[in-house]
Amino acid sequence: MAQIKIDEDACIGCSICVNKCPDAYDLNDDQKAIVKNHNAPCAQIGADDCPVGAIEITGEIVPSEAPAPVAAPAPVVAQPTGDYKGVMVFAEQRGGEIKKVTIELLGRGRGLADDLGVELSAALMGHNVEGLAKELIARGADKVYLIQDAKLENYNTGGYATAMSKLINTEKPEIVLYGATHIGRDLAPRIARELHAGLTADCTELTIDLEQRLLLQTRPAFGGNIMATIMCPNHRPQMSTVRPGIMKEMDADPAKTGQVINFDAGLTDADITTRIIEIIKEKKSVAGLEDAKFIVSGGRGVGGADGFKTIQALADVLGAEVGGSRVAVEKGWISKDQQVGQTGKSVRPALYIACGISGSIQHRAGMQNADFIVAINKDPNAQIFTVADIGIVGDLFDVLPKLINELKAANIGA
Ligand code: FAD
Ligand code: SF4
C-alpha cells in the first residue's frame, strides 16, 4: 500500500497535482495540497508533475477497488419552484453606511431583474437606518424592505439570519445576493441551511439562462485554474455571495422613486445568541484598495522594498493607493492587505498601473475589471499585456521616473 507525504512548506498551492489527480489530492483553505486517497491510481502522475517536488510517495499504489463506471451527468432540468419571483440584495451596512459591495450588487441585480422581467429589492436591516433606503433606490432598487430593531443595531448572526430568513420566506425572491464580506460569508450559509436553498460562494459572474429561468453562477475552482458555472435548479431562492470589486455599480439616479416597506421580523431575545460588548476597529495599513480610484501595483520585478519607494513615488503624484502581486506580499515588500488577486483583493479602479507584474491568471482575476490598465514590463510576451489598455515594454526603473517627471511637469495628479 502506498503512503503519500506532502511537504507543506515547499507546496506553493499551484494545484497542478489536484488537476492531474483529483482523486488523490485537494487544496485546503491555506491553498496547500492535502491527501484524499493514498492509493488513487493517478497519484503518481500528480507527484511527478509537482513543480517543487513537494510530494513523496512510498510503497506501491494499490487501488482499493476498480473504479466504478462514471455515469454521464443527468441534464439539468429546472424543477417547478412555486411562486418565487424577483431579485433581492442583502443591503449590508455598517455604522449607518452602505457598503460599496451593496451598490455593486444592486448594479448587477438590476441587470438580472431586467433580464427576468421582475423587481429588484433590497433588504436593509439595522437600527435607525431608514435614511439609507433612498440611496438603495437611487442605485437601482425598486423596493426596500426595512427591518429595524435595536437588536439589529450591530451585526449578529442569530438576529440577522432569523430576520432575513423570515423576509425571504414571506416575500419569496427567486434570487438573493450577498457580498462575500465577513458578514455575507457568515450570514448566507446560515440562511441557506435554514431555507434548504443552494448557495454559491465567491461568484465572479452572474447571468441568467432565460429558457430555464436559472441563475448561472460562475466562480473560480481548482485554485483558479478553471471557472465553474453552478446552477441550483431544484430549490429557491438561488443564492450567491459575490466578492467586492467584481460587479459594476450603476450611477446613482436621485430622481428614481421606489417603495419602502417596513417588515416586522418579530425578533425575540432568544434570537440573539451573541452579545457584543465592544467594537474595536482594526487599524489598516492602507486605505481600502477596493475603494481606490487609482492603484499603482508592483510585483517581483520591483526587486525589493526599496524598489517599492519608486512605486510609492508614482502613487503619491497620482493620489493613488499602492498594491501588489502575491510575490511582493510573500517577500514582505508590502502588506497582505495590499495583495491584488484571487486570494487578495478584487479591485475596480479607474486606473491600474501594473509594474513588474507578469499577469498570472490569479493576479488578473483581481484587477482585470479596472477601467483602464497600464502595464510596464521588460518582457514583451508578459501575460499582463493581454489585459492592458496601454503596454510599455521596458525597465520600470527607467519608465517610472520619466512618467513621474512628465506628470509633475504637466501638473497632473493629486
Ligand atoms: P513574476 O511572475 O515572477 O513576474 C515578474 C515580472 O516582472 C516578469 O514578467 C518580468 O518580466 C517583470 N520584470 C522583472 N524585472 C522588471 C523590471 N525591472 N521592469 C519591468 N518588468 C520587470 N498572485 C497574485 O498576484 N495575487 C493573488 O491573489 C494570487 N493568488 C494565488 C492563488 C493560488 C491558488 C496560486 C496557486 C497562486 C496565486 N498567486 C497570486 C500567484 C501567481 O500564480 C503568481 O505566482 C504571481 O502573481 C506572480 O507575481 P509577479 O507577477 O509579481 O511575479
Ligand atoms: Fe503543492 Fe500540488 Fe502544486 Fe506540488 S503540485 S506545489 S503539492 S499544489
Short mmCIF file of C-alpha atoms and ligand atoms in Angstrom, two decimals:
data_model
loop_
_atom_site.label_atom_id
_atom_site.label_comp_id
_atom_site.label_asym_id
_atom_site.label_seq_id
_atom_site.Cartn_x
_atom_site.Cartn_y
_atom_site.Cartn_z
CA MET A 1 0.00 0.00 0.00
CA ALA A 2 1.27 3.50 -0.82
CA GLN A 3 1.77 6.36 1.62
CA ILE A 4 1.82 9.92 0.27
CA LYS A 5 3.63 12.69 2.14
CA ILE A 6 3.31 16.36 1.20
CA ASP A 7 5.93 18.88 2.25
CA GLU A 8 3.64 21.72 3.32
CA ASP A 9 6.47 24.27 3.46
CA ALA A 10 7.53 23.52 -0.10
CA CYS A 11 3.99 23.42 -1.58
CA ILE A 12 3.18 26.65 -3.46
CA GLY A 13 -0.50 25.79 -3.89
CA CYS A 14 -0.34 25.72 -7.69
CA SER A 15 -2.99 22.91 -7.72
CA ILE A 16 -1.27 21.04 -10.54
CA CYS A 17 -1.46 17.80 -8.51
CA VAL A 18 -5.19 18.38 -7.88
CA ASN A 19 -5.82 18.89 -11.57
CA LYS A 20 -3.76 15.82 -12.51
CA CYS A 21 -5.35 13.58 -9.86
CA PRO A 22 -8.38 14.99 -8.03
CA ASP A 23 -8.96 11.54 -6.51
CA ALA A 24 -5.69 11.75 -4.57
CA TYR A 25 -5.20 15.46 -3.84
CA ASP A 26 -7.10 18.54 -2.79
CA LEU A 27 -6.18 22.04 -1.61
CA ASN A 28 -7.03 23.15 1.91
CA ASP A 29 -8.14 26.66 2.92
CA ASP A 30 -4.50 27.75 3.13
CA GLN A 31 -4.01 26.72 -0.51
CA LYS A 32 -1.76 23.82 0.47
CA ALA A 33 -2.12 20.35 -1.03
CA ILE A 34 -3.59 17.59 1.14
CA VAL A 35 -4.03 13.87 0.52
CA LYS A 36 -7.53 12.48 -0.08
CA ASN A 37 -6.63 8.95 -1.10
CA HIS A 38 -3.14 7.49 -0.75
CA ASN A 39 -3.90 4.74 -3.26
CA ALA A 40 -5.62 6.65 -6.06
CA PRO A 41 -4.30 5.22 -9.35
CA CYS A 42 -3.31 8.65 -10.73
CA ALA A 43 -1.46 9.79 -7.55
CA GLN A 44 1.98 9.22 -9.10
CA ILE A 45 1.21 11.50 -12.08
CA GLY A 46 0.35 14.34 -9.70
CA ALA A 47 3.58 13.72 -7.77
CA ASP A 48 5.70 13.63 -10.92
CA ASP A 49 4.26 16.93 -12.15
CA CYS A 50 4.65 18.87 -8.90
CA PRO A 51 6.93 21.77 -9.89
CA VAL A 52 8.62 21.94 -6.47
CA GLY A 53 8.87 18.21 -5.73
CA ALA A 54 6.67 18.55 -2.64
CA ILE A 55 5.06 15.10 -2.98
CA GLU A 56 6.74 11.91 -1.88
CA ILE A 57 5.14 8.52 -2.42
CA THR A 58 6.46 5.45 -0.62
CA GLY A 59 5.22 1.90 -1.19
CA GLU A 60 3.20 0.59 -4.07
CA ILE A 61 -0.09 2.16 -5.12
CA VAL A 62 -2.78 -0.50 -4.74
CA PRO A 63 -6.19 0.76 -5.84
CA SER A 64 -8.71 -0.44 -3.23
CA GLU A 65 -11.27 -1.38 -5.84
CA ALA A 66 -11.79 -0.96 -9.54
CA PRO A 67 -13.26 2.48 -10.15
CA ALA A 68 -16.98 2.36 -10.76
CA PRO A 69 -18.00 3.36 -14.28
CA VAL A 70 -18.86 7.02 -14.32
CA ALA A 71 -22.44 7.71 -15.38
CA ALA A 72 -23.00 10.59 -17.78
CA PRO A 73 -24.25 13.59 -15.78
CA ALA A 74 -28.01 14.00 -15.92
CA PRO A 75 -29.07 17.07 -17.88
CA VAL A 76 -30.00 19.96 -15.63
CA VAL A 77 -33.74 20.47 -15.71
CA ALA A 78 -35.19 23.19 -13.55
CA GLN A 79 -37.97 21.93 -11.27
CA PRO A 80 -41.17 23.93 -10.69
CA THR A 81 -40.29 26.38 -7.99
CA GLY A 82 -43.66 27.72 -6.96
CA ASP A 83 -44.32 31.40 -6.61
CA TYR A 84 -40.76 32.62 -6.07
CA LYS A 85 -40.21 35.82 -8.03
CA GLY A 86 -37.84 38.77 -8.01
CA VAL A 87 -34.22 39.53 -7.22
CA MET A 88 -33.21 40.61 -3.69
CA VAL A 89 -29.94 42.11 -2.48
CA PHE A 90 -28.88 41.94 1.16
CA ALA A 91 -28.02 45.61 1.76
CA GLU A 92 -25.01 45.39 4.04
CA GLN A 93 -24.44 48.50 6.13
CA ARG A 94 -22.06 49.14 8.96
CA GLY A 95 -22.41 52.04 11.34
CA GLY A 96 -25.11 53.56 9.14
CA GLU A 97 -23.01 53.44 5.97
CA ILE A 98 -23.94 51.31 2.98
CA LYS A 99 -21.04 49.08 2.00
CA LYS A 100 -19.74 49.58 -1.52
CA VAL A 101 -20.36 45.92 -2.38
CA THR A 102 -24.09 46.53 -1.83
CA ILE A 103 -24.07 49.18 -4.55
CA GLU A 104 -22.19 46.80 -6.85
CA LEU A 105 -24.73 44.03 -6.17
CA LEU A 106 -27.60 46.40 -6.91
CA GLY A 107 -25.91 47.23 -10.24
CA ARG A 108 -25.72 43.54 -11.23
CA GLY A 109 -29.05 42.70 -9.58
CA ARG A 110 -30.72 45.37 -11.73
CA GLY A 111 -29.43 43.63 -14.88
CA LEU A 112 -30.62 40.20 -13.67
CA ALA A 113 -34.04 41.56 -12.68
CA ASP A 114 -34.46 43.29 -16.06
CA ASP A 115 -33.49 40.08 -17.89
CA LEU A 116 -36.13 38.18 -15.90
CA GLY A 117 -38.71 40.98 -16.11
CA VAL A 118 -39.07 41.18 -12.31
CA GLU A 119 -38.49 43.67 -9.50
CA LEU A 120 -35.20 44.30 -7.71
CA SER A 121 -35.50 44.70 -3.94
CA ALA A 122 -33.01 45.44 -1.17
CA ALA A 123 -33.21 44.04 2.37
CA LEU A 124 -31.97 46.72 4.77
CA MET A 125 -31.57 45.85 8.45
CA GLY A 126 -30.32 47.75 11.44
CA HIS A 127 -31.46 50.41 13.88
CA ASN A 128 -32.35 53.94 12.72
CA VAL A 129 -31.21 53.17 9.19
CA GLU A 130 -34.32 54.32 7.31
CA GLY A 131 -32.30 57.22 5.86
CA LEU A 132 -30.29 54.75 3.77
CA ALA A 133 -33.29 53.48 1.79
CA LYS A 134 -33.18 56.46 -0.58
CA GLU A 135 -29.64 55.62 -1.66
CA LEU A 136 -30.56 51.99 -2.37
CA ILE A 137 -33.43 53.14 -4.59
CA ALA A 138 -31.20 55.65 -6.39
CA ARG A 139 -28.76 52.80 -7.07
CA GLY A 140 -31.33 50.55 -8.70
CA ALA A 141 -33.71 49.01 -6.13
CA ASP A 142 -37.45 49.15 -6.89
CA LYS A 143 -38.31 48.29 -3.28
CA VAL A 144 -36.53 48.42 0.04
CA TYR A 145 -37.63 46.09 2.83
CA LEU A 146 -36.73 47.86 6.04
CA ILE A 147 -36.23 45.73 9.15
CA GLN A 148 -35.48 47.99 12.10
CA ASP A 149 -34.87 46.75 15.59
CA ALA A 150 -32.48 47.79 18.35
CA LYS A 151 -31.42 44.12 18.41
CA LEU A 152 -30.05 44.60 14.88
CA GLU A 153 -28.01 47.72 15.62
CA ASN A 154 -24.76 45.77 15.28
CA TYR A 155 -24.41 42.70 13.11
CA ASN A 156 -25.10 39.50 14.98
CA THR A 157 -25.52 36.17 13.25
CA GLY A 158 -28.64 34.93 15.04
CA GLY A 159 -30.68 38.12 14.70
CA TYR A 160 -29.75 38.87 11.09
CA ALA A 161 -30.16 35.26 9.92
CA THR A 162 -33.57 34.95 11.56
CA ALA A 163 -34.81 38.28 10.20
CA MET A 164 -33.52 37.65 6.68
CA SER A 165 -34.94 34.09 6.60
CA LYS A 166 -38.37 35.38 7.67
CA LEU A 167 -38.27 38.08 4.99
CA ILE A 168 -37.30 35.59 2.28
CA ASN A 169 -39.98 33.12 3.40
CA THR A 170 -42.59 35.89 3.20
CA GLU A 171 -41.52 37.71 0.02
CA LYS A 172 -40.15 34.67 -1.84
CA PRO A 173 -37.49 36.17 -4.11
CA GLU A 174 -36.11 33.71 -6.68
CA ILE A 175 -32.56 35.11 -6.35
CA VAL A 176 -30.80 36.57 -3.29
CA LEU A 177 -27.34 38.16 -3.49
CA TYR A 178 -24.89 38.88 -0.65
CA GLY A 179 -21.43 40.48 -0.63
CA ALA A 180 -18.65 37.97 0.06
CA THR A 181 -17.61 40.08 3.05
CA HIS A 182 -17.05 38.78 6.57
CA ILE A 183 -20.73 39.44 7.26
CA GLY A 184 -22.04 37.99 3.98
CA ARG A 185 -19.91 34.87 4.35
CA ASP A 186 -21.22 34.34 7.87
CA LEU A 187 -24.85 35.10 7.10
CA ALA A 188 -25.56 33.48 3.73
CA PRO A 189 -24.71 29.85 4.66
CA ARG A 190 -26.93 30.02 7.74
CA ILE A 191 -29.84 31.28 5.67
CA ALA A 192 -29.16 28.61 3.03
CA ARG A 193 -29.34 25.93 5.72
CA GLU A 194 -32.45 27.44 7.28
CA LEU A 195 -34.28 27.66 3.92
CA HIS A 196 -32.81 24.49 2.40
CA ALA A 197 -31.59 26.62 -0.51
CA GLY A 198 -28.47 26.37 -2.64
CA LEU A 199 -25.60 28.83 -2.16
CA THR A 200 -22.64 29.51 -4.44
CA ALA A 201 -19.80 31.37 -2.76
CA ASP A 202 -17.41 33.94 -4.25
CA CYS A 203 -19.06 34.33 -7.65
CA THR A 204 -17.30 36.46 -10.23
CA GLU A 205 -20.04 36.44 -12.85
CA LEU A 206 -23.82 36.12 -12.70
CA THR A 207 -26.06 35.66 -15.74
CA ILE A 208 -29.46 34.20 -16.47
CA ASP A 209 -30.40 31.12 -18.50
CA LEU A 210 -33.63 32.64 -19.74
CA GLU A 211 -35.04 29.41 -21.14
CA GLN A 212 -34.99 27.69 -17.75
CA ARG A 213 -35.11 30.86 -15.64
CA LEU A 214 -31.97 29.75 -13.83
CA LEU A 215 -29.19 31.83 -12.34
CA LEU A 216 -25.80 30.85 -13.81
CA GLN A 217 -23.25 31.42 -11.06
CA THR A 218 -19.63 31.43 -12.21
CA ARG A 219 -16.69 31.20 -9.81
CA PRO A 220 -13.04 30.09 -9.92
CA ALA A 221 -12.40 26.46 -8.99
CA PHE A 222 -9.33 24.26 -8.57
CA GLY A 223 -7.12 27.07 -7.33
CA GLY A 224 -8.34 29.42 -10.04
CA ASN A 225 -7.30 27.18 -12.92
CA ILE A 226 -10.84 26.71 -14.22
CA MET A 227 -14.06 28.68 -13.99
CA ALA A 228 -17.08 26.62 -12.86
CA THR A 229 -20.67 27.62 -13.63
CA ILE A 230 -23.07 26.41 -10.98
CA MET A 231 -26.88 26.18 -11.08
CA CYS A 232 -29.46 25.45 -8.39
CA PRO A 233 -32.38 24.07 -10.39
CA ASN A 234 -34.48 22.48 -7.64
CA HIS A 235 -34.70 24.86 -4.73
CA ARG A 236 -35.45 28.52 -4.22
CA PRO A 237 -34.12 31.05 -3.66
CA GLN A 238 -30.93 30.72 -5.68
CA MET A 239 -28.31 32.44 -3.54
CA SER A 240 -24.81 33.74 -4.27
CA THR A 241 -22.11 35.64 -2.48
CA VAL A 242 -20.08 37.95 -4.73
CA ARG A 243 -16.63 39.30 -3.97
CA PRO A 244 -16.37 43.08 -3.53
CA GLY A 245 -14.93 44.92 -6.51
CA ILE A 246 -16.19 42.48 -9.15
CA MET A 247 -19.56 43.83 -10.27
CA LYS A 248 -20.05 47.24 -11.84
CA GLU A 249 -22.13 49.77 -9.92
CA MET A 250 -24.90 51.74 -11.57
CA ASP A 251 -24.65 55.52 -11.47
CA ALA A 252 -26.92 56.97 -8.80
CA ASP A 253 -30.21 58.36 -10.10
CA PRO A 254 -31.51 60.65 -7.32
CA ALA A 255 -34.78 61.15 -9.25
CA LYS A 256 -35.62 57.44 -9.17
CA THR A 257 -38.55 56.54 -6.95
CA GLY A 258 -39.33 53.29 -5.16
CA GLN A 259 -41.27 51.77 -2.30
CA VAL A 260 -40.04 51.46 1.27
CA ILE A 261 -41.82 48.64 3.10
CA ASN A 262 -41.44 48.11 6.84
CA PHE A 263 -41.10 44.44 7.72
CA ASP A 264 -41.56 43.24 11.27
CA ALA A 265 -39.32 40.24 11.82
CA GLY A 266 -40.75 39.77 15.35
CA LEU A 267 -37.31 39.14 16.85
CA THR A 268 -37.12 37.99 20.45
CA ASP A 269 -34.18 37.89 22.84
CA ALA A 270 -33.89 34.17 22.11
CA ASP A 271 -32.92 35.03 18.51
CA ILE A 272 -29.88 36.97 19.68
CA THR A 273 -27.36 34.33 20.60
CA THR A 274 -24.31 36.58 20.95
CA ARG A 275 -23.79 39.84 22.85
CA ILE A 276 -21.44 42.50 21.51
CA ILE A 277 -19.52 44.08 24.35
CA GLU A 278 -17.22 46.39 22.44
CA ILE A 279 -16.21 47.02 18.84
CA ILE A 280 -12.50 47.69 18.31
CA LYS A 281 -11.70 48.76 14.78
CA GLU A 282 -8.60 47.18 13.22
CA LYS A 283 -6.01 49.72 12.13
CA LYS A 284 -5.44 49.20 8.44
CA SER A 285 -2.01 49.88 7.00
CA VAL A 286 -3.56 51.21 3.79
CA ALA A 287 -6.87 52.77 2.88
CA GLY A 288 -9.22 50.24 1.26
CA LEU A 289 -7.81 49.16 -2.10
CA GLU A 290 -11.34 48.17 -3.14
CA ASP A 291 -12.44 51.80 -2.93
CA ALA A 292 -9.33 53.32 -4.55
CA LYS A 293 -9.77 55.31 -7.74
CA PHE A 294 -6.14 54.85 -8.81
CA ILE A 295 -3.82 51.95 -7.93
CA VAL A 296 -0.14 51.53 -8.70
CA SER A 297 0.91 47.91 -8.18
CA GLY A 298 4.27 46.23 -8.10
CA GLY A 299 5.41 42.63 -8.48
CA ARG A 300 8.60 40.61 -8.37
CA GLY A 301 10.10 42.93 -10.99
CA VAL A 302 10.20 45.74 -8.42
CA GLY A 303 13.02 43.78 -6.81
CA GLY A 304 12.61 44.71 -3.15
CA ALA A 305 11.14 47.01 -0.52
CA ASP A 306 13.46 49.77 -1.77
CA GLY A 307 12.06 49.37 -5.29
CA PHE A 308 8.59 49.99 -3.85
CA LYS A 309 9.72 53.55 -3.00
CA THR A 310 9.57 54.25 -6.75
CA ILE A 311 6.07 52.70 -6.91
CA GLN A 312 5.07 54.87 -3.92
CA ALA A 313 6.52 57.97 -5.61
CA LEU A 314 4.26 57.47 -8.63
CA ALA A 315 1.31 56.73 -6.33
CA ASP A 316 1.97 59.98 -4.44
CA VAL A 317 1.91 62.03 -7.65
CA LEU A 318 -1.38 60.42 -8.72
CA GLY A 319 -3.00 60.30 -5.28
CA ALA A 320 -3.15 56.52 -5.74
CA GLU A 321 -3.02 53.52 -3.40
CA VAL A 322 -0.16 51.02 -3.64
CA GLY A 323 -0.95 47.37 -4.30
CA GLY A 324 0.98 44.38 -5.49
CA SER A 325 1.19 40.74 -6.52
CA ARG A 326 1.29 37.82 -4.13
CA VAL A 327 5.03 37.53 -4.69
CA ALA A 328 5.52 41.09 -3.41
CA VAL A 329 3.49 40.18 -0.32
CA GLU A 330 5.27 36.88 0.29
CA LYS A 331 8.64 38.63 0.04
CA GLY A 332 7.48 41.08 2.72
CA TRP A 333 7.83 44.15 0.47
CA ILE A 334 4.17 45.13 1.04
CA SER A 335 1.49 44.02 3.49
CA LYS A 336 -1.09 41.28 2.94
CA ASP A 337 -3.96 43.76 2.71
CA GLN A 338 -2.23 45.25 -0.36
CA GLN A 339 -2.37 42.00 -2.33
CA VAL A 340 -4.45 42.12 -5.50
CA GLY A 341 -5.79 38.91 -7.00
CA GLN A 342 -7.69 35.75 -6.44
CA THR A 343 -6.52 35.31 -2.85
CA GLY A 344 -6.16 39.06 -2.29
CA LYS A 345 -8.41 41.98 -3.12
CA SER A 346 -10.57 42.33 -6.21
CA VAL A 347 -10.30 45.91 -7.38
CA ARG A 348 -12.05 48.04 -9.95
CA PRO A 349 -10.24 51.40 -10.04
CA ALA A 350 -10.44 53.92 -12.85
CA LEU A 351 -6.70 53.38 -13.44
CA TYR A 352 -4.49 50.39 -12.55
CA ILE A 353 -0.76 50.61 -13.26
CA ALA A 354 0.97 47.22 -13.07
CA CYS A 355 4.76 47.46 -12.73
CA GLY A 356 6.96 44.37 -12.99
CA ILE A 357 3.97 42.03 -12.72
CA SER A 358 3.79 39.09 -15.15
CA GLY A 359 -0.03 38.91 -15.10
CA SER A 360 -0.75 35.37 -13.87
CA ILE A 361 -4.39 34.27 -14.05
CA GLN A 362 -4.60 34.64 -10.26
CA HIS A 363 -3.40 38.26 -10.40
CA ARG A 364 -5.58 39.17 -13.37
CA ALA A 365 -8.63 37.76 -11.55
CA GLY A 366 -8.36 40.64 -9.12
CA MET A 367 -7.64 43.58 -11.45
CA GLN A 368 -8.85 42.91 -14.98
CA ASN A 369 -12.10 44.79 -14.30
CA ALA A 370 -10.22 48.08 -13.83
CA ASP A 371 -11.50 50.72 -16.23
CA PHE A 372 -8.04 51.42 -17.66
CA ILE A 373 -4.90 49.32 -17.27
CA VAL A 374 -1.32 50.39 -17.91
CA ALA A 375 1.32 47.65 -17.76
CA ILE A 376 5.07 48.17 -17.58
CA ASN A 377 7.17 45.04 -18.09
CA LYS A 378 10.56 44.15 -19.58
CA ASP A 379 9.13 41.03 -21.22
CA PRO A 380 7.10 41.82 -24.39
CA ASN A 381 5.34 38.46 -24.02
CA ALA A 382 4.18 39.01 -20.43
CA GLN A 383 0.56 37.93 -19.87
CA ILE A 384 -0.28 41.26 -18.27
CA PHE A 385 -0.23 42.86 -21.74
CA THR A 386 -3.28 40.74 -22.72
CA VAL A 387 -5.47 42.83 -20.39
CA ALA A 388 -3.62 46.17 -20.70
CA ASP A 389 -5.04 49.20 -22.49
CA ILE A 390 -1.53 50.60 -22.73
CA GLY A 391 1.53 48.34 -22.54
CA ILE A 392 5.02 49.74 -22.06
CA VAL A 393 7.85 47.30 -22.75
CA GLY A 394 10.76 48.49 -20.67
CA ASP A 395 12.54 48.55 -17.34
CA LEU A 396 10.20 50.03 -14.74
CA PHE A 397 13.14 51.88 -13.17
CA ASP A 398 13.66 53.74 -16.47
CA VAL A 399 9.99 54.27 -17.21
CA LEU A 400 8.63 55.34 -13.82
CA PRO A 401 10.97 58.29 -13.10
CA LYS A 402 10.22 59.67 -16.58
CA LEU A 403 6.49 59.19 -16.05
CA ILE A 404 6.65 60.90 -12.65
CA ASN A 405 8.56 63.87 -14.12
CA GLU A 406 6.11 64.21 -17.01
CA LEU A 407 3.11 64.10 -14.64
CA LYS A 408 4.68 66.70 -12.36
CA ALA A 409 5.58 68.93 -15.33
CA ALA A 410 2.03 68.68 -16.65
CA ASN A 411 0.70 69.31 -13.13
CA ILE A 412 -1.42 66.15 -13.33
CA GLY A 413 -2.38 64.19 -10.25
CA ALA A 414 -3.03 64.87 -6.59
P1 FAD B 1 6.50 37.02 -11.69
O1 FAD B 1 5.51 36.11 -12.28
O2 FAD B 1 7.83 36.47 -11.35
O3 FAD B 1 6.69 38.23 -12.71
C1 FAD B 1 7.61 39.24 -12.57
C2 FAD B 1 7.55 40.10 -13.83
O4 FAD B 1 8.33 41.23 -13.67
C3 FAD B 1 8.03 39.38 -15.09
O5 FAD B 1 7.02 39.43 -16.07
C4 FAD B 1 9.26 40.17 -15.51
O6 FAD B 1 9.38 40.27 -16.94
C5 FAD B 1 8.97 41.52 -14.91
N1 FAD B 1 10.16 42.31 -14.59
C6 FAD B 1 11.28 41.94 -13.93
N2 FAD B 1 12.10 43.00 -13.74
C7 FAD B 1 11.49 44.07 -14.31
C8 FAD B 1 11.83 45.44 -14.44
N3 FAD B 1 12.97 45.94 -13.91
N4 FAD B 1 10.98 46.26 -15.11
C9 FAD B 1 9.84 45.77 -15.66
N5 FAD B 1 9.45 44.47 -15.56
C10 FAD B 1 10.27 43.64 -14.88
N6 FAD B 1 -0.79 36.13 -7.31
C11 FAD B 1 -1.28 37.36 -7.12
O7 FAD B 1 -0.69 38.35 -7.57
N7 FAD B 1 -2.45 37.53 -6.42
C12 FAD B 1 -3.16 36.51 -5.90
O8 FAD B 1 -4.18 36.74 -5.27
C13 FAD B 1 -2.67 35.19 -6.12
N8 FAD B 1 -3.36 34.12 -5.66
C14 FAD B 1 -2.88 32.87 -5.97
C15 FAD B 1 -3.64 31.74 -5.59
C16 FAD B 1 -3.21 30.47 -5.91
C17 FAD B 1 -4.04 29.31 -5.53
C18 FAD B 1 -1.99 30.31 -6.59
C19 FAD B 1 -1.53 28.94 -6.95
C20 FAD B 1 -1.23 31.40 -6.94
C21 FAD B 1 -1.66 32.69 -6.63
N9 FAD B 1 -0.91 33.80 -7.00
C22 FAD B 1 -1.44 35.05 -6.81
C23 FAD B 1 0.46 33.69 -7.52
C24 FAD B 1 0.52 33.76 -9.03
O9 FAD B 1 0.34 32.50 -9.59
C25 FAD B 1 1.89 34.31 -9.48
O10 FAD B 1 2.89 33.48 -8.96
C26 FAD B 1 2.16 35.75 -9.07
O11 FAD B 1 1.07 36.57 -9.40
C27 FAD B 1 3.40 36.24 -9.80
O12 FAD B 1 3.75 37.50 -9.27
P2 FAD B 1 4.61 38.51 -10.12
O13 FAD B 1 3.89 38.83 -11.39
O14 FAD B 1 4.95 39.63 -9.21
O15 FAD B 1 5.96 37.70 -10.38
FE1 SF4 B 2 1.60 21.87 -3.92
FE2 SF4 B 2 0.44 20.09 -5.53
FE3 SF4 B 2 1.40 22.37 -6.57
FE4 SF4 B 2 3.07 20.49 -5.67
S1 SF4 B 2 1.65 20.30 -7.40
S2 SF4 B 2 3.19 22.67 -5.26
S3 SF4 B 2 1.92 19.71 -3.91
S4 SF4 B 2 -0.31 22.16 -5.09
#
